[in-house]
Amino acid sequence: MKRIFSSTVKDLVGQEVLMKGWAETIRVHAKVAFIDLRDRTGITQIVCVGEENIKIAQDLTAESVISVTGTVSERPQSLVNINIISGTVELQAQKIELITKAKTLPLPLNDREVSEETRLKYRYLDLRSKKMAENLRKRHKINQYLRNYFTDREFIEVETPYISKSTPEGARDYLVPSRIAPGKFYALPQSPQQYKQLLMVAGIEKYFQIVRCFRDEDARADRQPEFTQLDVELSFTNQTEVLELLEELFTGLVKEFFPEKTLTFPKFQVLTYAEAMEQYGNDRPDLRKDKNNPDELAFLFVVDFPMFEYKEGDKRWGAVHHPFTAPKKEFVDNFEKMPEKALADQYDLVLNGSEIVGGSIRIHDSEVLERVFKFLGHSKEEIQLKFGHLLEAFQYGVPPHGGFACGLDRLFTVLFGENTIRDVIAFAKSGDGRDLMMNAPSEVDDSQLKELGLKRL
Ligand code: ASP
């Protein structure tokens, strides 16, 4: 017999069917027992009568995996349960089989009071909870939507390397020692920034990727060591076109998946960085009219960021976005002379006070790019060593280009109404960057270190 699911069982009244899944709850009475069988689509109530089936239900532990054959029957009107997908019917069990038995779970499912540490340690169980399973499914559907949105507009998804060379995005790199070249290291990319720009040199013109990025930063509520970006780059573009693409994307996405939500600004608000700072004292103000209303979304573009910021600690200028960001036209010739005034062709998209997108039009003139690197304090040799490949690539016909990246974990956190990015990531790290389920980071053998030419301190 073919297996059927909780989502379709209501259409099969009177038929004999086979269902498989987890026994979420078991209630045994004298003459009848009920099992809530959970499969990936929801819950179905199994009714067990007769000595043999009641005995099986009695011996069953919650969360054991079972298989049930039986007949689908309509529930009397008074017993319809609108909270479950199959709520108008139940399955009258003929044969119940235990497939695998479950020990008592170390955490109750669907109980939000459980400590996050326990949820992360037993993540494979936490993911059985309704909320987490739903979040994973919603995330999948939106990823699919994003892929379709860009594919429909002639973008192509190109994968870029994970073991690579350091790209400056302002964070610390995760380094990967090379066995073949002892003493040398790869870096896990902080973003595919240079690769996507090189794809523009390659003539791809329209690139996107749903991609993992790695930044070794101190923990924060909305950060973890690895996170997912929707990364986009286009050739022959300008800021207006990029902002239009973003506005259309997010307006469509909200309409499709969150019709209950309202936009504070049906036409996204735009503020310059200077205006935002002056009016709100920060560059990602939360402009919702009613901050207690979880269904209000305030999208705001912030544009015209300063190109540089002075790093007091290091006593030097740093790039506000990254060094590949183009100065606004009027500052191309003189940004070194007025670094505190120079503005960049940089834009952010802020949602309810969270920066969900950052991007810029890039420098495509290798001389200007070299001047920026120099101004940021890199020596000629350093520039060659770190960015020689990009500067050389720009000698062979580079189109003007620009793009952005959208932090998907943060976006989903806001849209799903969660408090932490960890509730939208399947296997999230703890606040201090550990994988509590796999127990990482962990010790390695001396032999592994030796192979890599590394010594313990
Ligand atoms: N690479 C940038 C980031 O990760 C985004 C961009 O400029 O496209 O923030």
PDB file of C-alpha atoms in Angstrom, residues 147-394:
ATOM      1  CA  ARG A 147      15.970  32.035  -7.199  1.00  0.00           C
ATOM      2  CA  ASN A 148      12.952  32.387  -9.483  1.00  0.00           C
ATOM      3  CA  TYR A 149      12.906  36.178  -9.180  1.00  0.00           C
ATOM      4  CA  PHE A 150      16.483  36.501 -10.372  1.00  0.00           C
ATOM      5  CA  THR A 151      16.285  33.697 -12.922  1.00  0.00           C
ATOM      6  CA  ASP A 152      13.214  35.388 -14.471  1.00  0.00           C
ATOM      7  CA  ARG A 153      15.303  38.546 -14.867  1.00  0.00           C
ATOM      8  CA  GLU A 154      18.124  36.676 -16.637  1.00  0.00           C
ATOM      9  CA  PHE A 155      20.501  36.445 -13.687  1.00  0.00           C
ATOM     10  CA  ILE A 156      22.375  33.192 -13.293  1.00  0.00           C
ATOM     11  CA  GLU A 157      23.454  31.548 -10.043  1.00  0.00           C
ATOM     12  CA  VAL A 158      27.189  30.904 -10.021  1.00  0.00           C
ATOM     13  CA  GLU A 159      28.950  29.121  -7.179  1.00  0.00           C
ATOM     14  CA  THR A 160      32.175  30.661  -5.930  1.00  0.00           C
ATOM     15  CA  PRO A 161      34.902  29.019  -3.805  1.00  0.00           C
ATOM     16  CA  TYR A 162      34.735  28.599  -0.050  1.00  0.00           C
ATOM     17  CA  ILE A 163      38.427  27.988   0.409  1.00  0.00           C
ATOM     18  CA  SER A 164      40.054  31.006  -1.037  1.00  0.00           C
ATOM     19  CA  LYS A 165      41.938  34.165  -0.229  1.00  0.00           C
ATOM     20  CA  SER A 166      41.073  36.830   2.277  1.00  0.00           C
ATOM     21  CA  THR A 167      38.682  39.542   1.040  1.00  0.00           C
ATOM     22  CA  PRO A 168      38.483  42.626   3.208  1.00  0.00           C
ATOM     23  CA  GLU A 169      34.944  43.145   4.524  1.00  0.00           C
ATOM     24  CA  GLY A 170      36.160  44.566   7.782  1.00  0.00           C
ATOM     25  CA  ALA A 171      36.074  41.379   9.880  1.00  0.00           C
ATOM     26  CA  ARG A 172      38.639  38.794  10.935  1.00  0.00           C
ATOM     27  CA  ASP A 173      39.165  35.852   8.572  1.00  0.00           C
ATOM     28  CA  TYR A 174      38.776  32.172   9.335  1.00  0.00           C
ATOM     29  CA  LEU A 175      42.008  30.626   8.125  1.00  0.00           C
ATOM     30  CA  VAL A 176      42.441  27.137   6.695  1.00  0.00           C
ATOM     31  CA  PRO A 177      45.973  25.757   6.750  1.00  0.00           C
ATOM     32  CA  SER A 178      47.203  24.176   3.552  1.00  0.00           C
ATOM     33  CA  ARG A 179      48.727  20.687   3.750  1.00  0.00           C
ATOM     34  CA  ILE A 180      50.226  20.850   0.264  1.00  0.00           C
ATOM     35  CA  ALA A 181      51.838  24.243   0.880  1.00  0.00           C
ATOM     36  CA  PRO A 182      52.919  24.095   4.542  1.00  0.00           C
ATOM     37  CA  GLY A 183      52.875  27.464   6.294  1.00  0.00           C
ATOM     38  CA  LYS A 184      50.384  28.869   3.804  1.00  0.00           C
ATOM     39  CA  PHE A 185      46.706  29.452   4.438  1.00  0.00           C
ATOM     40  CA  TYR A 186      43.439  29.749   2.612  1.00  0.00           C
ATOM     41  CA  ALA A 187      40.827  32.081   4.052  1.00  0.00           C
ATOM     42  CA  LEU A 188      37.104  31.324   4.171  1.00  0.00           C
ATOM     43  CA  PRO A 189      35.458  34.189   2.270  1.00  0.00           C
ATOM     44  CA  GLN A 190      33.867  36.985   4.282  1.00  0.00           C
ATOM     45  CA  SER A 191      31.779  37.378   1.117  1.00  0.00           C
ATOM     46  CA  PRO A 192      32.233  36.502  -2.567  1.00  0.00           C
ATOM     47  CA  GLN A 193      32.881  40.208  -3.267  1.00  0.00           C
ATOM     48  CA  GLN A 194      35.966  39.844  -5.460  1.00  0.00           C
ATOM     49  CA  TYR A 195      34.687  36.732  -7.225  1.00  0.00           C
ATOM     50  CA  LYS A 196      31.452  38.413  -8.224  1.00  0.00           C
ATOM     51  CA  GLN A 197      33.343  41.415  -9.540  1.00  0.00           C
ATOM     52  CA  LEU A 198      35.596  39.048 -11.493  1.00  0.00           C
ATOM     53  CA  LEU A 199      32.431  37.423 -12.898  1.00  0.00           C
ATOM     54  CA  MET A 200      31.547  40.856 -14.283  1.00  0.00           C
ATOM     55  CA  VAL A 201      34.968  41.002 -15.967  1.00  0.00           C
ATOM     56  CA  ALA A 202      34.119  37.515 -17.266  1.00  0.00           C
ATOM     57  CA  GLY A 203      31.056  38.917 -19.025  1.00  0.00           C
ATOM     58  CA  ILE A 204      28.373  37.187 -16.906  1.00  0.00           C
ATOM     59  CA  GLU A 205      26.629  40.582 -16.496  1.00  0.00           C
ATOM     60  CA  LYS A 206      23.944  39.328 -14.113  1.00  0.00           C
ATOM     61  CA  TYR A 207      25.001  37.130 -11.200  1.00  0.00           C
ATOM     62  CA  PHE A 208      23.349  35.963  -8.021  1.00  0.00           C
ATOM     63  CA  GLN A 209      24.071  33.329  -5.421  1.00  0.00           C
ATOM     64  CA  ILE A 210      22.581  32.156  -2.157  1.00  0.00           C
ATOM     65  CA  VAL A 211      25.895  31.744  -0.416  1.00  0.00           C
ATOM     66  CA  ARG A 212      27.525  31.171   2.944  1.00  0.00           C
ATOM     67  CA  CYS A 213      29.894  33.836   4.284  1.00  0.00           C
ATOM     68  CA  PHE A 214      32.343  33.467   7.150  1.00  0.00           C
ATOM     69  CA  ARG A 215      33.427  36.179   9.564  1.00  0.00           C
ATOM     70  CA  ASP A 216      35.334  35.594  12.778  1.00  0.00           C
ATOM     71  CA  GLU A 217      33.588  38.214  14.870  1.00  0.00           C
ATOM     72  CA  ASP A 218      32.510  38.411  18.458  1.00  0.00           C
ATOM     73  CA  ALA A 219      29.044  37.018  18.992  1.00  0.00           C
ATOM     74  CA  ARG A 220      25.984  39.262  18.788  1.00  0.00           C
ATOM     75  CA  ALA A 221      22.276  38.479  18.814  1.00  0.00           C
ATOM     76  CA  ASP A 222      22.029  38.884  15.039  1.00  0.00           C
ATOM     77  CA  ARG A 223      25.398  37.395  14.059  1.00  0.00           C
ATOM     78  CA  GLN A 224      27.000  34.006  13.959  1.00  0.00           C
ATOM     79  CA  PRO A 225      30.320  32.826  12.485  1.00  0.00           C
ATOM     80  CA  GLU A 226      28.752  31.680   9.248  1.00  0.00           C
ATOM     81  CA  PHE A 227      25.692  33.261   7.731  1.00  0.00           C
ATOM     82  CA  THR A 228      23.828  33.209   4.444  1.00  0.00           C
ATOM     83  CA  GLN A 229      23.642  36.024   1.948  1.00  0.00           C
ATOM     84  CA  LEU A 230      21.692  36.570  -1.184  1.00  0.00           C
ATOM     85  CA  ASP A 231      24.591  37.977  -3.206  1.00  0.00           C
ATOM     86  CA  VAL A 232      23.954  39.924  -6.420  1.00  0.00           C
ATOM     87  CA  GLU A 233      26.063  41.771  -8.984  1.00  0.00           C
ATOM     88  CA  LEU A 234      25.135  43.470 -12.280  1.00  0.00           C
ATOM     89  CA  SER A 235      27.085  45.114 -15.064  1.00  0.00           C
ATOM     90  CA  PHE A 236      26.205  48.412 -16.763  1.00  0.00           C
ATOM     91  CA  THR A 237      24.045  49.450 -13.863  1.00  0.00           C
ATOM     92  CA  ASN A 238      23.496  52.385 -11.553  1.00  0.00           C
ATOM     93  CA  GLN A 239      22.103  53.037  -8.096  1.00  0.00           C
ATOM     94  CA  THR A 240      18.587  53.818  -9.336  1.00  0.00           C
ATOM     95  CA  GLU A 241      18.358  50.495 -11.156  1.00  0.00           C
ATOM     96  CA  VAL A 242      19.651  48.506  -8.171  1.00  0.00           C
ATOM     97  CA  LEU A 243      17.223  50.178  -5.755  1.00  0.00           C
ATOM     98  CA  GLU A 244      14.334  49.478  -8.138  1.00  0.00           C
ATOM     99  CA  LEU A 245      15.343  45.822  -8.347  1.00  0.00           C
ATOM    100  CA  LEU A 246      15.410  45.617  -4.541  1.00  0.00           C
ATOM    101  CA  GLU A 247      12.094  47.386  -4.065  1.00  0.00           C
ATOM    102  CA  GLU A 248      10.340  45.152  -6.574  1.00  0.00           C
ATOM    103  CA  LEU A 249      11.888  42.074  -4.981  1.00  0.00           C
ATOM    104  CA  PHE A 250      10.795  42.851  -1.438  1.00  0.00           C
ATOM    105  CA  THR A 251       7.375  44.225  -2.346  1.00  0.00           C
ATOM    106  CA  GLY A 252       6.633  41.034  -4.287  1.00  0.00           C
ATOM    107  CA  LEU A 253       8.015  38.782  -1.580  1.00  0.00           C
ATOM    108  CA  VAL A 254       5.913  40.362   1.173  1.00  0.00           C
ATOM    109  CA  LYS A 255       2.802  40.197  -0.970  1.00  0.00           C
ATOM    110  CA  GLU A 256       3.371  36.531  -1.790  1.00  0.00           C
ATOM    111  CA  PHE A 257       4.348  35.190   1.635  1.00  0.00           C
ATOM    112  CA  PHE A 258       3.143  37.720   4.190  1.00  0.00           C
ATOM    113  CA  PRO A 259      -0.143  39.150   2.887  1.00  0.00           C
ATOM    114  CA  GLU A 260      -1.135  39.894   6.496  1.00  0.00           C
ATOM    115  CA  LYS A 261       1.726  42.382   6.820  1.00  0.00           C
ATOM    116  CA  THR A 262       1.477  46.032   5.860  1.00  0.00           C
ATOM    117  CA  LEU A 263       4.171  48.291   4.460  1.00  0.00           C
ATOM    118  CA  THR A 264       4.695  51.565   6.325  1.00  0.00           C
ATOM    119  CA  PHE A 265       5.841  53.031   2.997  1.00  0.00           C
ATOM    120  CA  PRO A 266       4.232  51.379  -0.063  1.00  0.00           C
ATOM    121  CA  LYS A 267       6.924  53.296  -1.978  1.00  0.00           C
ATOM    122  CA  PHE A 268      10.133  52.647  -0.013  1.00  0.00           C
ATOM    123  CA  GLN A 269      11.428  55.685   1.838  1.00  0.00           C
ATOM    124  CA  VAL A 270      14.894  57.012   0.863  1.00  0.00           C
ATOM    125  CA  LEU A 271      17.122  59.005   3.214  1.00  0.00           C
ATOM    126  CA  THR A 272      20.709  60.071   2.757  1.00  0.00           C
ATOM    127  CA  TYR A 273      23.104  58.967   5.461  1.00  0.00           C
ATOM    128  CA  ALA A 274      23.403  62.610   6.556  1.00  0.00           C
ATOM    129  CA  GLU A 275      19.625  62.983   6.830  1.00  0.00           C
ATOM    130  CA  ALA A 276      19.294  59.737   8.803  1.00  0.00           C
ATOM    131  CA  MET A 277      21.997  60.791  11.239  1.00  0.00           C
ATOM    132  CA  GLU A 278      20.565  64.251  11.621  1.00  0.00           C
ATOM    133  CA  GLN A 279      16.950  63.184  12.068  1.00  0.00           C
ATOM    134  CA  TYR A 280      17.359  59.898  13.956  1.00  0.00           C
ATOM    135  CA  GLY A 281      20.934  59.838  15.229  1.00  0.00           C
ATOM    136  CA  ASN A 282      21.700  56.519  13.502  1.00  0.00           C
ATOM    137  CA  ASP A 283      21.961  55.096   9.997  1.00  0.00           C
ATOM    138  CA  ARG A 284      19.329  52.386  10.394  1.00  0.00           C
ATOM    139  CA  PRO A 285      16.327  53.974  12.045  1.00  0.00           C
ATOM    140  CA  ASP A 286      13.204  51.936  12.693  1.00  0.00           C
ATOM    141  CA  LEU A 287      10.492  53.989  10.979  1.00  0.00           C
ATOM    142  CA  ARG A 288       7.476  51.841  11.858  1.00  0.00           C
ATOM    143  CA  LYS A 289       4.507  53.943  12.911  1.00  0.00           C
ATOM    144  CA  ASP A 290       3.588  51.431  15.608  1.00  0.00           C
ATOM    145  CA  LYS A 291       6.534  49.453  16.918  1.00  0.00           C
ATOM    146  CA  ASN A 292       4.252  47.109  18.883  1.00  0.00           C
ATOM    147  CA  ASN A 293       2.632  45.856  15.709  1.00  0.00           C
ATOM    148  CA  PRO A 294       4.541  42.764  14.457  1.00  0.00           C
ATOM    149  CA  ASP A 295       2.818  42.960  11.078  1.00  0.00           C
ATOM    150  CA  GLU A 296       4.179  46.351  10.093  1.00  0.00           C
ATOM    151  CA  LEU A 297       7.211  46.498   7.804  1.00  0.00           C
ATOM    152  CA  ALA A 298       9.140  49.748   7.362  1.00  0.00           C
ATOM    153  CA  PHE A 299      11.566  49.457   4.446  1.00  0.00           C
ATOM    154  CA  LEU A 300      13.971  52.377   4.146  1.00  0.00           C
ATOM    155  CA  PHE A 301      16.865  52.969   1.757  1.00  0.00           C
ATOM    156  CA  VAL A 302      19.828  54.831   3.192  1.00  0.00           C
ATOM    157  CA  VAL A 303      22.140  56.225   0.487  1.00  0.00           C
ATOM    158  CA  ASP A 304      25.219  58.436   0.084  1.00  0.00           C
ATOM    159  CA  PHE A 305      27.281  56.998   2.903  1.00  0.00           C
ATOM    160  CA  PRO A 306      30.662  58.528   3.694  1.00  0.00           C
ATOM    161  CA  MET A 307      33.427  56.708   1.866  1.00  0.00           C
ATOM    162  CA  PHE A 308      35.770  56.524   4.854  1.00  0.00           C
ATOM    163  CA  GLU A 309      35.697  56.486   8.623  1.00  0.00           C
ATOM    164  CA  TYR A 310      38.633  57.247  10.881  1.00  0.00           C
ATOM    165  CA  LYS A 311      39.704  54.257  12.964  1.00  0.00           C
ATOM    166  CA  GLU A 312      40.870  55.811  16.208  1.00  0.00           C
ATOM    167  CA  GLY A 313      42.376  52.536  17.442  1.00  0.00           C
ATOM    168  CA  ASP A 314      44.528  52.023  14.355  1.00  0.00           C
ATOM    169  CA  LYS A 315      45.067  55.746  13.692  1.00  0.00           C
ATOM    170  CA  ARG A 316      44.117  55.378  10.046  1.00  0.00           C
ATOM    171  CA  TRP A 317      41.200  55.708   7.669  1.00  0.00           C
ATOM    172  CA  GLY A 318      39.099  52.660   6.884  1.00  0.00           C
ATOM    173  CA  ALA A 319      36.434  52.030   4.220  1.00  0.00           C
ATOM    174  CA  VAL A 320      32.880  52.395   5.528  1.00  0.00           C
ATOM    175  CA  HIS A 321      31.613  49.618   3.212  1.00  0.00           C
ATOM    176  CA  HIS A 322      34.613  47.989   1.526  1.00  0.00           C
ATOM    177  CA  PRO A 323      37.473  49.409  -0.547  1.00  0.00           C
ATOM    178  CA  PHE A 324      35.833  48.418  -3.861  1.00  0.00           C
ATOM    179  CA  THR A 325      33.035  50.960  -3.360  1.00  0.00           C
ATOM    180  CA  ALA A 326      33.018  53.851  -5.843  1.00  0.00           C
ATOM    181  CA  PRO A 327      33.296  57.445  -4.682  1.00  0.00           C
ATOM    182  CA  LYS A 328      30.499  59.706  -5.912  1.00  0.00           C
ATOM    183  CA  LYS A 329      31.545  61.436  -9.136  1.00  0.00           C
ATOM    184  CA  GLU A 330      32.419  64.720  -7.467  1.00  0.00           C
ATOM    185  CA  PHE A 331      34.909  63.008  -5.135  1.00  0.00           C
ATOM    186  CA  VAL A 332      36.753  60.775  -7.621  1.00  0.00           C
ATOM    187  CA  ASP A 333      39.611  63.249  -8.080  1.00  0.00           C
ATOM    188  CA  ASN A 334      39.944  64.510  -4.550  1.00  0.00           C
ATOM    189  CA  PHE A 335      38.842  61.937  -1.946  1.00  0.00           C
ATOM    190  CA  GLU A 336      42.367  61.782  -0.487  1.00  0.00           C
ATOM    191  CA  LYS A 337      42.274  65.503   0.197  1.00  0.00           C
ATOM    192  CA  MET A 338      38.897  65.479   1.900  1.00  0.00           C
ATOM    193  CA  PRO A 339      38.394  61.957   3.281  1.00  0.00           C
ATOM    194  CA  GLU A 340      35.977  63.181   5.940  1.00  0.00           C
ATOM    195  CA  LYS A 341      33.720  64.728   3.294  1.00  0.00           C
ATOM    196  CA  ALA A 342      33.962  62.201   0.453  1.00  0.00           C
ATOM    197  CA  LEU A 343      30.719  60.329  -0.194  1.00  0.00           C
ATOM    198  CA  ALA A 344      30.361  56.891  -1.759  1.00  0.00           C
ATOM    199  CA  ASP A 345      27.863  55.353  -4.133  1.00  0.00           C
ATOM    200  CA  GLN A 346      26.775  53.072  -1.311  1.00  0.00           C
ATOM    201  CA  TYR A 347      23.252  52.061  -0.292  1.00  0.00           C
ATOM    202  CA  ASP A 348      21.678  50.050   2.500  1.00  0.00           C
ATOM    203  CA  LEU A 349      18.168  48.715   2.843  1.00  0.00           C
ATOM    204  CA  VAL A 350      16.894  48.876   6.396  1.00  0.00           C
ATOM    205  CA  LEU A 351      13.876  46.885   7.606  1.00  0.00           C
ATOM    206  CA  ASN A 352      12.359  47.764  10.995  1.00  0.00           C
ATOM    207  CA  GLY A 353      15.731  49.039  12.191  1.00  0.00           C
ATOM    208  CA  SER A 354      17.733  46.054  10.906  1.00  0.00           C
ATOM    209  CA  GLU A 355      20.215  46.499   8.060  1.00  0.00           C
ATOM    210  CA  ILE A 356      19.170  43.715   5.718  1.00  0.00           C
ATOM    211  CA  VAL A 357      20.941  44.795   2.505  1.00  0.00           C
ATOM    212  CA  GLY A 358      24.239  46.537   1.855  1.00  0.00           C
ATOM    213  CA  GLY A 359      25.736  47.293  -1.505  1.00  0.00           C
ATOM    214  CA  SER A 360      27.439  49.767  -3.760  1.00  0.00           C
ATOM    215  CA  ILE A 361      28.458  50.754  -7.230  1.00  0.00           C
ATOM    216  CA  ARG A 362      32.083  49.598  -7.605  1.00  0.00           C
ATOM    217  CA  ILE A 363      35.239  51.278  -8.738  1.00  0.00           C
ATOM    218  CA  HIS A 364      36.038  49.897 -12.187  1.00  0.00           C
ATOM    219  CA  ASP A 365      39.020  52.136 -12.904  1.00  0.00           C
ATOM    220  CA  SER A 366      42.118  50.307 -11.651  1.00  0.00           C
ATOM    221  CA  GLU A 367      43.967  53.584 -11.042  1.00  0.00           C
ATOM    222  CA  VAL A 368      41.231  54.875  -8.748  1.00  0.00           C
ATOM    223  CA  LEU A 369      41.103  51.506  -6.993  1.00  0.00           C
ATOM    224  CA  GLU A 370      44.865  51.606  -6.429  1.00  0.00           C
ATOM    225  CA  ARG A 371      44.553  55.122  -5.016  1.00  0.00           C
ATOM    226  CA  VAL A 372      41.920  53.904  -2.546  1.00  0.00           C
ATOM    227  CA  PHE A 373      44.116  50.999  -1.399  1.00  0.00           C
ATOM    228  CA  LYS A 374      47.024  53.408  -1.001  1.00  0.00           C
ATOM    229  CA  PHE A 375      44.921  55.875   0.940  1.00  0.00           C
ATOM    230  CA  LEU A 376      43.825  53.059   3.258  1.00  0.00           C
ATOM    231  CA  GLY A 377      47.472  52.505   4.111  1.00  0.00           C
ATOM    232  CA  HIS A 378      48.497  49.578   1.903  1.00  0.00           C
ATOM    233  CA  SER A 379      52.038  49.657   0.490  1.00  0.00           C
ATOM    234  CA  LYS A 380      52.614  49.092  -3.222  1.00  0.00           C
ATOM    235  CA  GLU A 381      53.848  45.536  -2.550  1.00  0.00           C
ATOM    236  CA  GLU A 382      50.900  44.780  -0.313  1.00  0.00           C
ATOM    237  CA  ILE A 383      48.458  46.032  -2.946  1.00  0.00           C
ATOM    238  CA  GLN A 384      50.087  43.783  -5.518  1.00  0.00           C
ATOM    239  CA  LEU A 385      50.080  40.808  -3.188  1.00  0.00           C
ATOM    240  CA  LYS A 386      46.514  41.172  -1.966  1.00  0.00           C
ATOM    241  CA  PHE A 387      44.685  42.671  -4.915  1.00  0.00           C
ATOM    242  CA  GLY A 388      47.038  42.202  -7.894  1.00  0.00           C
ATOM    243  CA  HIS A 389      44.621  39.705  -9.510  1.00  0.00           C
ATOM    244  CA  LEU A 390      41.752  42.219  -9.451  1.00  0.00           C
ATOM    245  CA  LEU A 391      43.855  45.147 -10.659  1.00  0.00           C
ATOM    246  CA  GLU A 392      45.194  43.006 -13.480  1.00  0.00           C
ATOM    247  CA  ALA A 393      41.703  41.755 -14.396  1.00  0.00           C
ATOM    248  CA  PHE A 394      40.564  45.351 -14.691  1.00  0.00           C
TER     249      PHE A 394
END
